[in-house]
PDB file of C-alpha atoms in Angstrom:
ATOM      1  CA  UNK A 577     -55.951 123.611 -75.898  1.00  0.00           C
ATOM      2  CA  UNK A 578     -59.213 124.223 -77.871  1.00  0.00           C
ATOM      3  CA  UNK A 579     -62.535 121.838 -78.346  1.00  0.00           C
ATOM      4  CA  UNK A 580     -62.116 119.205 -80.299  1.00  0.00           C
ATOM      5  CA  UNK A 581     -64.643 116.566 -81.509  1.00  0.00           C
ATOM      6  CA  UNK A 582     -63.869 113.258 -83.547  1.00  0.00           C
ATOM      7  CA  UNK A 583     -67.023 111.611 -85.560  1.00  0.00           C
ATOM      8  CA  UNK A 584     -66.955 109.032 -86.830  1.00  0.00           C
ATOM      9  CA  UNK A 585     -68.014 108.753 -90.629  1.00  0.00           C
ATOM     10  CA  UNK A 586     -69.692 105.033 -91.311  1.00  0.00           C
ATOM     11  CA  UNK A 587     -71.850 105.927 -94.619  1.00  0.00           C
ATOM     12  CA  UNK A 588     -71.187 106.915 -98.194  1.00  0.00           C
ATOM     13  CA  UNK A 589     -73.761 109.855 -98.189  1.00  0.00           C
ATOM     14  CA  UNK A 590     -72.175 111.253 -94.995  1.00  0.00           C
ATOM     15  CA  UNK A 591     -68.531 110.676 -97.003  1.00  0.00           C
ATOM     16  CA  UNK A 592     -70.071 112.506-100.024  1.00  0.00           C
ATOM     17  CA  UNK A 593     -71.199 115.666 -97.884  1.00  0.00           C
ATOM     18  CA  UNK A 594     -67.686 116.026 -96.758  1.00  0.00           C
ATOM     19  CA  UNK A 595     -66.205 117.525 -99.988  1.00  0.00           C
ATOM     20  CA  UNK A 596     -66.000 120.679 -99.722  1.00  0.00           C
ATOM     21  CA  UNK A 597     -64.931 121.011 -96.493  1.00  0.00           C
ATOM     22  CA  UNK A 598     -62.592 117.923 -97.553  1.00  0.00           C
ATOM     23  CA  UNK A 599     -60.665 119.826-100.688  1.00  0.00           C
ATOM     24  CA  UNK A 600     -59.970 122.928 -98.741  1.00  0.00           C
ATOM     25  CA  UNK A 601     -58.582 120.978 -96.451  1.00  0.00           C
ATOM     26  CA  UNK A 602     -56.837 119.654 -98.963  1.00  0.00           C
ATOM     27  CA  UNK A 603     -55.718 122.621-100.611  1.00  0.00           C
ATOM     28  CA  UNK A 604     -54.091 124.444 -97.424  1.00  0.00           C
ATOM     29  CA  UNK A 605     -51.737 121.220 -96.818  1.00  0.00           C
ATOM     30  CA  UNK A 606     -49.369 119.500 -98.115  1.00  0.00           C
ATOM     31  CA  UNK A 607     -51.058 115.911 -98.965  1.00  0.00           C
ATOM     32  CA  UNK A 608     -50.574 114.204-102.194  1.00  0.00           C
ATOM     33  CA  UNK A 609     -53.133 113.518-104.144  1.00  0.00           C
ATOM     34  CA  UNK A 610     -54.109 110.119-103.098  1.00  0.00           C
ATOM     35  CA  UNK A 611     -55.493 111.619 -99.857  1.00  0.00           C
ATOM     36  CA  UNK A 612     -58.161 113.938-101.803  1.00  0.00           C
ATOM     37  CA  UNK A 613     -61.774 113.509-101.589  1.00  0.00           C
ATOM     38  CA  UNK A 614     -62.145 113.048-105.075  1.00  0.00           C
ATOM     39  CA  UNK A 615     -59.345 109.560-105.298  1.00  0.00           C
ATOM     40  CA  UNK A 616     -60.978 107.978-101.751  1.00  0.00           C
ATOM     41  CA  UNK A 617     -64.622 108.275-102.311  1.00  0.00           C
ATOM     42  CA  UNK A 618     -64.763 106.867-106.169  1.00  0.00           C
ATOM     43  CA  UNK A 619     -61.986 103.981-104.726  1.00  0.00           C
ATOM     44  CA  UNK A 620     -64.994 103.332-101.586  1.00  0.00           C
ATOM     45  CA  UNK A 621     -67.982 103.552-104.361  1.00  0.00           C
ATOM     46  CA  UNK A 622     -66.491 100.625-106.162  1.00  0.00           C
ATOM     47  CA  UNK A 623     -64.610  98.640-103.455  1.00  0.00           C
ATOM     48  CA  UNK A 624     -66.841  99.432-100.904  1.00  0.00           C
ATOM     49  CA  UNK A 625     -68.648  95.407-100.357  1.00  0.00           C
ATOM     50  CA  UNK A 626     -67.217  93.765 -97.398  1.00  0.00           C
ATOM     51  CA  UNK A 627     -65.549  96.775 -95.747  1.00  0.00           C
ATOM     52  CA  UNK A 628     -67.119  99.212 -93.887  1.00  0.00           C
ATOM     53  CA  UNK A 629     -65.974 103.035 -93.597  1.00  0.00           C
ATOM     54  CA  UNK A 630     -64.300 104.533 -90.307  1.00  0.00           C
ATOM     55  CA  UNK A 631     -63.182 107.454 -91.216  1.00  0.00           C
ATOM     56  CA  UNK A 632     -62.585 109.805 -88.619  1.00  0.00           C
ATOM     57  CA  UNK A 633     -63.136 113.571 -88.630  1.00  0.00           C
ATOM     58  CA  UNK A 634     -62.027 115.864 -86.085  1.00  0.00           C
ATOM     59  CA  UNK A 635     -63.656 119.745 -85.804  1.00  0.00           C
ATOM     60  CA  UNK A 636     -63.344 122.441 -83.554  1.00  0.00           C
ATOM     61  CA  UNK A 637     -66.233 123.922 -81.616  1.00  0.00           C
ATOM     62  CA  UNK A 638     -66.881 125.945 -84.801  1.00  0.00           C
ATOM     63  CA  UNK A 639     -67.208 123.174 -86.824  1.00  0.00           C
ATOM     64  CA  UNK A 640     -64.417 123.724 -89.212  1.00  0.00           C
ATOM     65  CA  UNK A 641     -63.096 120.715 -90.378  1.00  0.00           C
ATOM     66  CA  UNK A 642     -58.869 119.983 -89.052  1.00  0.00           C
ATOM     67  CA  UNK A 643     -58.111 116.659 -90.076  1.00  0.00           C
ATOM     68  CA  UNK A 644     -59.502 113.194 -91.754  1.00  0.00           C
ATOM     69  CA  UNK A 645     -58.055 109.993 -91.169  1.00  0.00           C
ATOM     70  CA  UNK A 646     -59.567 108.136 -93.533  1.00  0.00           C
ATOM     71  CA  UNK A 647     -60.040 104.372 -92.473  1.00  0.00           C
ATOM     72  CA  UNK A 648     -62.160 101.236 -93.340  1.00  0.00           C
ATOM     73  CA  UNK A 649     -62.941  98.303 -91.340  1.00  0.00           C
ATOM     74  CA  UNK A 650     -63.172  94.931 -92.886  1.00  0.00           C
ATOM     75  CA  UNK A 651     -63.272  91.462 -91.476  1.00  0.00           C
ATOM     76  CA  UNK A 652     -60.577  88.975 -92.646  1.00  0.00           C
ATOM     77  CA  UNK A 653     -59.349  85.401 -91.481  1.00  0.00           C
ATOM     78  CA  UNK A 654     -55.882  85.195 -90.592  1.00  0.00           C
ATOM     79  CA  UNK A 655     -53.946  81.832 -89.079  1.00  0.00           C
ATOM     80  CA  UNK A 656     -57.392  80.368 -89.215  1.00  0.00           C
ATOM     81  CA  UNK A 657     -59.184  82.897 -87.276  1.00  0.00           C
ATOM     82  CA  UNK A 658     -61.521  86.323 -88.067  1.00  0.00           C
ATOM     83  CA  UNK A 659     -59.665  88.966 -87.367  1.00  0.00           C
ATOM     84  CA  UNK A 660     -61.136  93.088 -87.838  1.00  0.00           C
ATOM     85  CA  UNK A 661     -58.973  94.938 -90.105  1.00  0.00           C
ATOM     86  CA  UNK A 662     -58.511  98.479 -89.811  1.00  0.00           C
ATOM     87  CA  UNK A 663     -56.889 100.065 -93.249  1.00  0.00           C
ATOM     88  CA  UNK A 664     -56.493 103.116 -94.699  1.00  0.00           C
ATOM     89  CA  UNK A 665     -59.122 103.667 -97.794  1.00  0.00           C
ATOM     90  CA  UNK A 666     -57.183 103.303-101.227  1.00  0.00           C
ATOM     91  CA  UNK A 667     -54.898 100.703 -99.944  1.00  0.00           C
ATOM     92  CA  UNK A 668     -55.631  98.111-102.476  1.00  0.00           C
ATOM     93  CA  UNK A 669     -56.374  97.706-106.136  1.00  0.00           C
ATOM     94  CA  UNK A 670     -56.031 101.445-107.234  1.00  0.00           C
ATOM     95  CA  UNK A 671     -52.211 101.643-107.114  1.00  0.00           C
ATOM     96  CA  UNK A 672     -52.397 104.577-104.715  1.00  0.00           C
ATOM     97  CA  UNK A 673     -48.970 105.615-103.069  1.00  0.00           C
ATOM     98  CA  UNK A 674     -48.233 108.193-100.017  1.00  0.00           C
ATOM     99  CA  UNK A 675     -51.390 107.397 -98.240  1.00  0.00           C
ATOM    100  CA  UNK A 676     -52.822 108.824 -94.964  1.00  0.00           C
ATOM    101  CA  UNK A 677     -54.310 111.681 -93.077  1.00  0.00           C
ATOM    102  CA  UNK A 678     -55.571 115.151 -93.784  1.00  0.00           C
ATOM    103  CA  UNK A 679     -54.435 117.504 -90.917  1.00  0.00           C
ATOM    104  CA  UNK A 680     -54.347 121.082 -90.438  1.00  0.00           C
ATOM    105  CA  UNK A 681     -50.349 122.407 -89.811  1.00  0.00           C
ATOM    106  CA  UNK A 682     -50.928 124.099 -86.663  1.00  0.00           C
ATOM    107  CA  UNK A 683     -53.297 121.776 -85.272  1.00  0.00           C
ATOM    108  CA  UNK A 684     -51.605 118.139 -86.279  1.00  0.00           C
ATOM    109  CA  UNK A 685     -49.859 117.091 -83.105  1.00  0.00           C
ATOM    110  CA  UNK A 686     -53.555 118.116 -80.938  1.00  0.00           C
ATOM    111  CA  UNK A 687     -55.806 116.202 -83.932  1.00  0.00           C
ATOM    112  CA  UNK A 688     -53.335 113.243 -84.414  1.00  0.00           C
ATOM    113  CA  UNK A 689     -53.220 112.153 -80.511  1.00  0.00           C
ATOM    114  CA  UNK A 690     -56.786 112.996 -80.282  1.00  0.00           C
ATOM    115  CA  UNK A 691     -56.879 110.525 -82.834  1.00  0.00           C
ATOM    116  CA  UNK A 692     -54.577 108.456 -81.413  1.00  0.00           C
ATOM    117  CA  UNK A 693     -57.037 108.159 -78.219  1.00  0.00           C
ATOM    118  CA  UNK A 694     -60.057 107.667 -79.958  1.00  0.00           C
ATOM    119  CA  UNK A 695     -58.913 104.482 -81.218  1.00  0.00           C
ATOM    120  CA  UNK A 696     -58.133 103.305 -77.943  1.00  0.00           C
ATOM    121  CA  UNK A 697     -61.117 104.066 -76.507  1.00  0.00           C
ATOM    122  CA  UNK A 698     -62.486 102.234 -79.360  1.00  0.00           C
ATOM    123  CA  UNK A 699     -60.188  99.314 -79.125  1.00  0.00           C
ATOM    124  CA  UNK A 700     -63.360  96.308 -78.868  1.00  0.00           C
ATOM    125  CA  UNK A 701     -64.308  96.987 -81.988  1.00  0.00           C
ATOM    126  CA  UNK A 702     -60.741  96.109 -84.204  1.00  0.00           C
ATOM    127  CA  UNK A 703     -57.870  93.911 -83.841  1.00  0.00           C
ATOM    128  CA  UNK A 704     -55.123  94.919 -86.555  1.00  0.00           C
ATOM    129  CA  UNK A 705     -54.563  98.461 -87.548  1.00  0.00           C
ATOM    130  CA  UNK A 706     -52.490  97.770 -90.948  1.00  0.00           C
ATOM    131  CA  UNK A 707     -51.346 101.355 -93.055  1.00  0.00           C
ATOM    132  CA  UNK A 708     -50.182 100.001 -96.351  1.00  0.00           C
ATOM    133  CA  UNK A 709     -48.640 102.506 -99.038  1.00  0.00           C
ATOM    134  CA  UNK A 710     -47.806 105.036 -96.438  1.00  0.00           C
ATOM    135  CA  UNK A 711     -44.588 107.006 -96.404  1.00  0.00           C
ATOM    136  CA  UNK A 712     -41.925 105.759 -93.805  1.00  0.00           C
ATOM    137  CA  UNK A 713     -40.942 108.503 -91.939  1.00  0.00           C
ATOM    138  CA  UNK A 714     -43.818 110.785 -92.270  1.00  0.00           C
ATOM    139  CA  UNK A 715     -44.289 112.518 -88.879  1.00  0.00           C
ATOM    140  CA  UNK A 716     -48.082 112.403 -88.825  1.00  0.00           C
ATOM    141  CA  UNK A 717     -47.171 108.379 -88.288  1.00  0.00           C
ATOM    142  CA  UNK A 718     -44.748 109.032 -85.103  1.00  0.00           C
ATOM    143  CA  UNK A 719     -47.474 111.599 -83.493  1.00  0.00           C
ATOM    144  CA  UNK A 720     -50.516 108.775 -83.875  1.00  0.00           C
ATOM    145  CA  UNK A 721     -48.217 105.847 -82.918  1.00  0.00           C
ATOM    146  CA  UNK A 722     -47.130 107.351 -79.888  1.00  0.00           C
ATOM    147  CA  UNK A 723     -50.847 106.893 -77.684  1.00  0.00           C
ATOM    148  CA  UNK A 724     -50.528 102.745 -79.265  1.00  0.00           C
ATOM    149  CA  UNK A 725     -47.308 102.403 -78.537  1.00  0.00           C
ATOM    150  CA  UNK A 726     -48.110 103.857 -74.759  1.00  0.00           C
ATOM    151  CA  UNK A 727     -51.088 101.504 -73.972  1.00  0.00           C
ATOM    152  CA  UNK A 728     -48.635  98.459 -74.901  1.00  0.00           C
ATOM    153  CA  UNK A 729     -49.997  97.685 -78.512  1.00  0.00           C
ATOM    154  CA  UNK A 730     -47.637  95.849 -80.436  1.00  0.00           C
ATOM    155  CA  UNK A 731     -46.103  97.539 -83.449  1.00  0.00           C
ATOM    156  CA  UNK A 732     -44.411  96.489 -86.920  1.00  0.00           C
ATOM    157  CA  UNK A 733     -42.325  98.547 -89.256  1.00  0.00           C
ATOM    158  CA  UNK A 734     -42.454  96.734 -92.869  1.00  0.00           C
ATOM    159  CA  UNK A 735     -40.895  98.313 -95.727  1.00  0.00           C
ATOM    160  CA  UNK A 736     -42.475  97.451 -98.715  1.00  0.00           C
ATOM    161  CA  UNK A 737     -42.193  99.632-102.366  1.00  0.00           C
ATOM    162  CA  UNK A 738     -40.667 103.072-102.110  1.00  0.00           C
ATOM    163  CA  UNK A 739     -41.772 105.292-105.490  1.00  0.00           C
ATOM    164  CA  UNK A 740     -38.886 106.877-107.480  1.00  0.00           C
ATOM    165  CA  UNK A 741     -39.147 110.788-107.856  1.00  0.00           C
ATOM    166  CA  UNK A 742     -37.054 113.918-108.362  1.00  0.00           C
ATOM    167  CA  UNK A 743     -37.835 117.405-107.467  1.00  0.00           C
ATOM    168  CA  UNK A 744     -36.817 120.657-109.379  1.00  0.00           C
ATOM    169  CA  UNK A 745     -35.850 123.603-107.359  1.00  0.00           C
ATOM    170  CA  UNK A 746     -36.783 127.214-108.787  1.00  0.00           C
ATOM    171  CA  UNK A 747     -35.511 128.174-112.116  1.00  0.00           C
ATOM    172  CA  UNK A 748     -34.503 124.470-113.010  1.00  0.00           C
ATOM    173  CA  UNK A 749     -35.640 124.945-117.161  1.00  0.00           C
ATOM    174  CA  UNK A 750     -36.168 121.281-118.773  1.00  0.00           C
ATOM    175  CA  UNK A 751     -32.937 122.060-120.741  1.00  0.00           C
ATOM    176  CA  UNK A 752     -30.728 122.229-117.993  1.00  0.00           C
ATOM    177  CA  UNK A 753     -32.390 118.750-116.269  1.00  0.00           C
ATOM    178  CA  UNK A 754     -32.466 117.266-119.141  1.00  0.00           C
ATOM    179  CA  UNK A 755     -28.478 117.743-119.104  1.00  0.00           C
ATOM    180  CA  UNK A 756     -27.816 115.762-115.814  1.00  0.00           C
ATOM    181  CA  UNK A 757     -29.655 112.622-117.162  1.00  0.00           C
ATOM    182  CA  UNK A 758     -27.948 109.815-118.879  1.00  0.00           C
ATOM    183  CA  UNK A 759     -30.295 109.986-122.107  1.00  0.00           C
ATOM    184  CA  UNK A 760     -30.390 113.069-123.093  1.00  0.00           C
ATOM    185  CA  UNK A 761     -28.723 113.217-126.516  1.00  0.00           C
ATOM    186  CA  UNK A 762     -31.362 110.243-127.296  1.00  0.00           C
ATOM    187  CA  UNK A 763     -34.181 112.035-126.058  1.00  0.00           C
ATOM    188  CA  UNK A 764     -33.138 115.230-128.563  1.00  0.00           C
ATOM    189  CA  UNK A 765     -32.627 112.877-131.337  1.00  0.00           C
ATOM    190  CA  UNK A 766     -35.978 111.054-130.844  1.00  0.00           C
ATOM    191  CA  UNK A 767     -37.263 114.459-129.965  1.00  0.00           C
ATOM    192  CA  UNK A 768     -35.886 115.842-133.407  1.00  0.00           C
ATOM    193  CA  UNK A 769     -37.352 112.710-135.961  1.00  0.00           C
ATOM    194  CA  UNK A 770     -40.989 113.005-134.339  1.00  0.00           C
ATOM    195  CA  UNK A 771     -41.316 117.080-134.390  1.00  0.00           C
ATOM    196  CA  UNK A 772     -40.047 116.463-138.393  1.00  0.00           C
ATOM    197  CA  UNK A 773     -43.627 114.636-138.627  1.00  0.00           C
ATOM    198  CA  UNK A 774     -46.479 115.641-140.329  1.00  0.00           C
ATOM    199  CA  UNK A 775     -48.920 116.387-137.736  1.00  0.00           C
ATOM    200  CA  UNK A 776     -46.516 115.910-134.686  1.00  0.00           C
ATOM    201  CA  UNK A 777     -48.218 117.667-131.949  1.00  0.00           C
ATOM    202  CA  UNK A 778     -49.046 116.666-128.062  1.00  0.00           C
ATOM    203  CA  UNK A 779     -52.131 117.419-126.472  1.00  0.00           C
ATOM    204  CA  UNK A 780     -52.428 117.984-122.422  1.00  0.00           C
ATOM    205  CA  UNK A 781     -56.207 118.013-121.630  1.00  0.00           C
ATOM    206  CA  UNK A 782     -56.981 118.360-117.577  1.00  0.00           C
ATOM    207  CA  UNK A 783     -60.944 119.309-117.438  1.00  0.00           C
ATOM    208  CA  UNK A 784     -63.622 119.788-120.430  1.00  0.00           C
ATOM    209  CA  UNK A 785     -65.345 118.010-122.990  1.00  0.00           C
ATOM    210  CA  UNK A 786     -61.827 116.635-124.306  1.00  0.00           C
ATOM    211  CA  UNK A 787     -61.712 114.076-120.854  1.00  0.00           C
ATOM    212  CA  UNK A 788     -63.324 110.877-122.157  1.00  0.00           C
ATOM    213  CA  UNK A 789     -61.460 110.759-125.230  1.00  0.00           C
ATOM    214  CA  UNK A 790     -58.010 111.322-123.428  1.00  0.00           C
ATOM    215  CA  UNK A 791     -58.979 108.945-121.081  1.00  0.00           C
ATOM    216  CA  UNK A 792     -60.336 106.728-123.436  1.00  0.00           C
ATOM    217  CA  UNK A 793     -57.454 106.733-125.960  1.00  0.00           C
ATOM    218  CA  UNK A 794     -55.202 106.065-122.692  1.00  0.00           C
ATOM    219  CA  UNK A 795     -57.169 103.052-121.556  1.00  0.00           C
ATOM    220  CA  UNK A 796     -56.531 102.107-125.378  1.00  0.00           C
ATOM    221  CA  UNK A 797     -52.923 102.595-125.675  1.00  0.00           C
ATOM    222  CA  UNK A 798     -51.915 101.491-122.018  1.00  0.00           C
ATOM    223  CA  UNK A 799     -53.384  98.074-123.113  1.00  0.00           C
ATOM    224  CA  UNK A 800     -52.118  97.654-125.893  1.00  0.00           C
ATOM    225  CA  UNK A 801     -48.858  98.077-124.294  1.00  0.00           C
ATOM    226  CA  UNK A 802     -49.192  96.087-121.150  1.00  0.00           C
ATOM    227  CA  UNK A 803     -51.778  93.741-121.714  1.00  0.00           C
ATOM    228  CA  UNK A 804     -52.350  91.385-118.901  1.00  0.00           C
ATOM    229  CA  UNK A 805     -49.255  93.268-117.720  1.00  0.00           C
ATOM    230  CA  UNK A 806     -50.707  95.749-115.379  1.00  0.00           C
ATOM    231  CA  UNK A 807     -53.813  96.263-113.020  1.00  0.00           C
ATOM    232  CA  UNK A 808     -55.459  99.140-114.705  1.00  0.00           C
ATOM    233  CA  UNK A 809     -56.151  96.612-117.875  1.00  0.00           C
ATOM    234  CA  UNK A 810     -58.606  94.449-115.311  1.00  0.00           C
ATOM    235  CA  UNK A 811     -62.689  96.505-115.991  1.00  0.00           C
ATOM    236  CA  UNK A 812     -62.663  96.892-112.444  1.00  0.00           C
ATOM    237  CA  UNK A 813     -59.971  99.131-112.097  1.00  0.00           C
ATOM    238  CA  UNK A 814     -60.606 100.906-115.108  1.00  0.00           C
ATOM    239  CA  UNK A 815     -64.680 101.654-114.096  1.00  0.00           C
ATOM    240  CA  UNK A 816     -62.319 103.046-110.941  1.00  0.00           C
ATOM    241  CA  UNK A 817     -61.141 105.664-113.064  1.00  0.00           C
ATOM    242  CA  UNK A 818     -63.423 106.539-115.158  1.00  0.00           C
ATOM    243  CA  UNK A 819     -65.867 107.597-112.165  1.00  0.00           C
ATOM    244  CA  UNK A 820     -63.070 108.960-110.353  1.00  0.00           C
ATOM    245  CA  UNK A 821     -61.453 111.002-113.501  1.00  0.00           C
ATOM    246  CA  UNK A 822     -63.982 114.202-113.365  1.00  0.00           C
ATOM    247  CA  UNK A 823     -63.837 114.845-109.586  1.00  0.00           C
ATOM    248  CA  UNK A 824     -60.041 114.598-110.057  1.00  0.00           C
ATOM    249  CA  UNK A 825     -60.383 117.040-112.847  1.00  0.00           C
ATOM    250  CA  UNK A 826     -63.080 119.590-111.789  1.00  0.00           C
ATOM    251  CA  UNK A 827     -60.766 119.834-108.418  1.00  0.00           C
ATOM    252  CA  UNK A 828     -57.562 120.451-110.645  1.00  0.00           C
ATOM    253  CA  UNK A 829     -55.661 117.284-109.966  1.00  0.00           C
ATOM    254  CA  UNK A 830     -55.719 115.447-113.211  1.00  0.00           C
ATOM    255  CA  UNK A 831     -53.406 115.606-116.786  1.00  0.00           C
ATOM    256  CA  UNK A 832     -54.051 113.618-119.045  1.00  0.00           C
ATOM    257  CA  UNK A 833     -51.390 113.954-122.115  1.00  0.00           C
ATOM    258  CA  UNK A 834     -52.020 112.269-125.746  1.00  0.00           C
ATOM    259  CA  UNK A 835     -48.615 112.321-128.058  1.00  0.00           C
ATOM    260  CA  UNK A 836     -50.373 112.297-131.834  1.00  0.00           C
ATOM    261  CA  UNK A 837     -48.454 111.811-135.405  1.00  0.00           C
ATOM    262  CA  UNK A 838     -50.414 112.361-138.592  1.00  0.00           C
ATOM    263  CA  UNK A 839     -53.540 112.281-136.568  1.00  0.00           C
ATOM    264  CA  UNK A 840     -53.500 109.133-135.011  1.00  0.00           C
ATOM    265  CA  UNK A 841     -52.505 108.888-131.421  1.00  0.00           C
ATOM    266  CA  UNK A 842     -49.232 106.764-130.440  1.00  0.00           C
ATOM    267  CA  UNK A 843     -48.690 107.714-126.855  1.00  0.00           C
ATOM    268  CA  UNK A 844     -50.161 108.874-123.920  1.00  0.00           C
ATOM    269  CA  UNK A 845     -49.772 109.839-120.106  1.00  0.00           C
ATOM    270  CA  UNK A 846     -52.197 109.895-117.050  1.00  0.00           C
ATOM    271  CA  UNK A 847     -50.927 111.912-114.223  1.00  0.00           C
ATOM    272  CA  UNK A 848     -52.089 113.309-110.854  1.00  0.00           C
ATOM    273  CA  UNK A 849     -51.060 116.866-109.245  1.00  0.00           C
ATOM    274  CA  UNK A 850     -51.953 118.750-106.451  1.00  0.00           C
ATOM    275  CA  UNK A 851     -49.619 120.371-103.956  1.00  0.00           C
ATOM    276  CA  UNK A 852     -46.779 121.127-105.675  1.00  0.00           C
ATOM    277  CA  UNK A 853     -46.565 117.298-106.824  1.00  0.00           C
ATOM    278  CA  UNK A 854     -47.032 115.694-110.099  1.00  0.00           C
ATOM    279  CA  UNK A 855     -47.163 111.866-110.042  1.00  0.00           C
ATOM    280  CA  UNK A 856     -46.549 109.967-113.365  1.00  0.00           C
ATOM    281  CA  UNK A 857     -49.397 107.183-112.562  1.00  0.00           C
ATOM    282  CA  UNK A 858     -49.100 105.624-115.481  1.00  0.00           C
ATOM    283  CA  UNK A 859     -48.385 105.483-119.047  1.00  0.00           C
ATOM    284  CA  UNK A 860     -49.251 103.650-122.320  1.00  0.00           C
ATOM    285  CA  UNK A 861     -47.874 103.569-126.228  1.00  0.00           C
ATOM    286  CA  UNK A 862     -48.694 102.168-129.214  1.00  0.00           C
ATOM    287  CA  UNK A 863     -46.387  99.005-129.723  1.00  0.00           C
ATOM    288  CA  UNK A 864     -45.745  99.604-133.318  1.00  0.00           C
ATOM    289  CA  UNK A 865     -43.981 103.221-132.572  1.00  0.00           C
ATOM    290  CA  UNK A 866     -41.437 101.425-129.828  1.00  0.00           C
ATOM    291  CA  UNK A 867     -38.664 101.310-131.946  1.00  0.00           C
ATOM    292  CA  UNK A 868     -39.155 105.912-132.364  1.00  0.00           C
ATOM    293  CA  UNK A 869     -39.188 105.707-128.114  1.00  0.00           C
ATOM    294  CA  UNK A 870     -42.398 107.382-128.541  1.00  0.00           C
ATOM    295  CA  UNK A 871     -42.340 106.882-124.147  1.00  0.00           C
ATOM    296  CA  UNK A 872     -39.525 108.206-123.697  1.00  0.00           C
TER     297      UNK A 872
END
């Protein structure tokens, strides 16, 4: 086995320095955008109060980054006593999903086992390892838990939510995809009506000068649609997205879609993408256009 070194990153400046190597590692992995440096760095900058970085970075003998386990340490009270909880960066407030580590495929087993041993060696520093918003059955979970289980630590799996998803095989065009849904005819009828309206178009912004305007349009339409029903209407959460958006865009992870009719923005979609996955993160529309199904 090649030599591997585990570094514990505890300050935001060192976290920032990992950006280039982190993005390179993500590009060659199959990890979703919620594990990107842009998403997690912005999250920690926004909600670092009461949370200490506990990020583990594994390198080989030549200094190449092999994996990152983005943890934080937080002291909480549970059942009347203090508890030092390790959690994954991004696990609260922002609506993250599919959280977890980034690991090079060719050395994933060794890196994950190394983190398990490291956590056991530093057991006096934490009481609870709570991994929220992860994908049940992910191989990395089993590999990380194995040394902890062997050491006699109690483990509990508790499913919470599952994100709906669909897969698109090569060669599948939109019309054939639409035909297998239950709303195909309704969609076609609504689309034909919209296409006859003056100034109808859908703009897509991924980076550049139009990014800030497209993001503000999304926030405006999202607030119109959801009022107080969505976490994004929280000003702190909006501030997080404003900070994360330029970083996400520079890494190619962001898409903002805006539907306009007659020069007026009537619907918007905030999407995240990376490694062959497009995440329909959130959306909004003008309620005055509800009967025209602009959300559909």
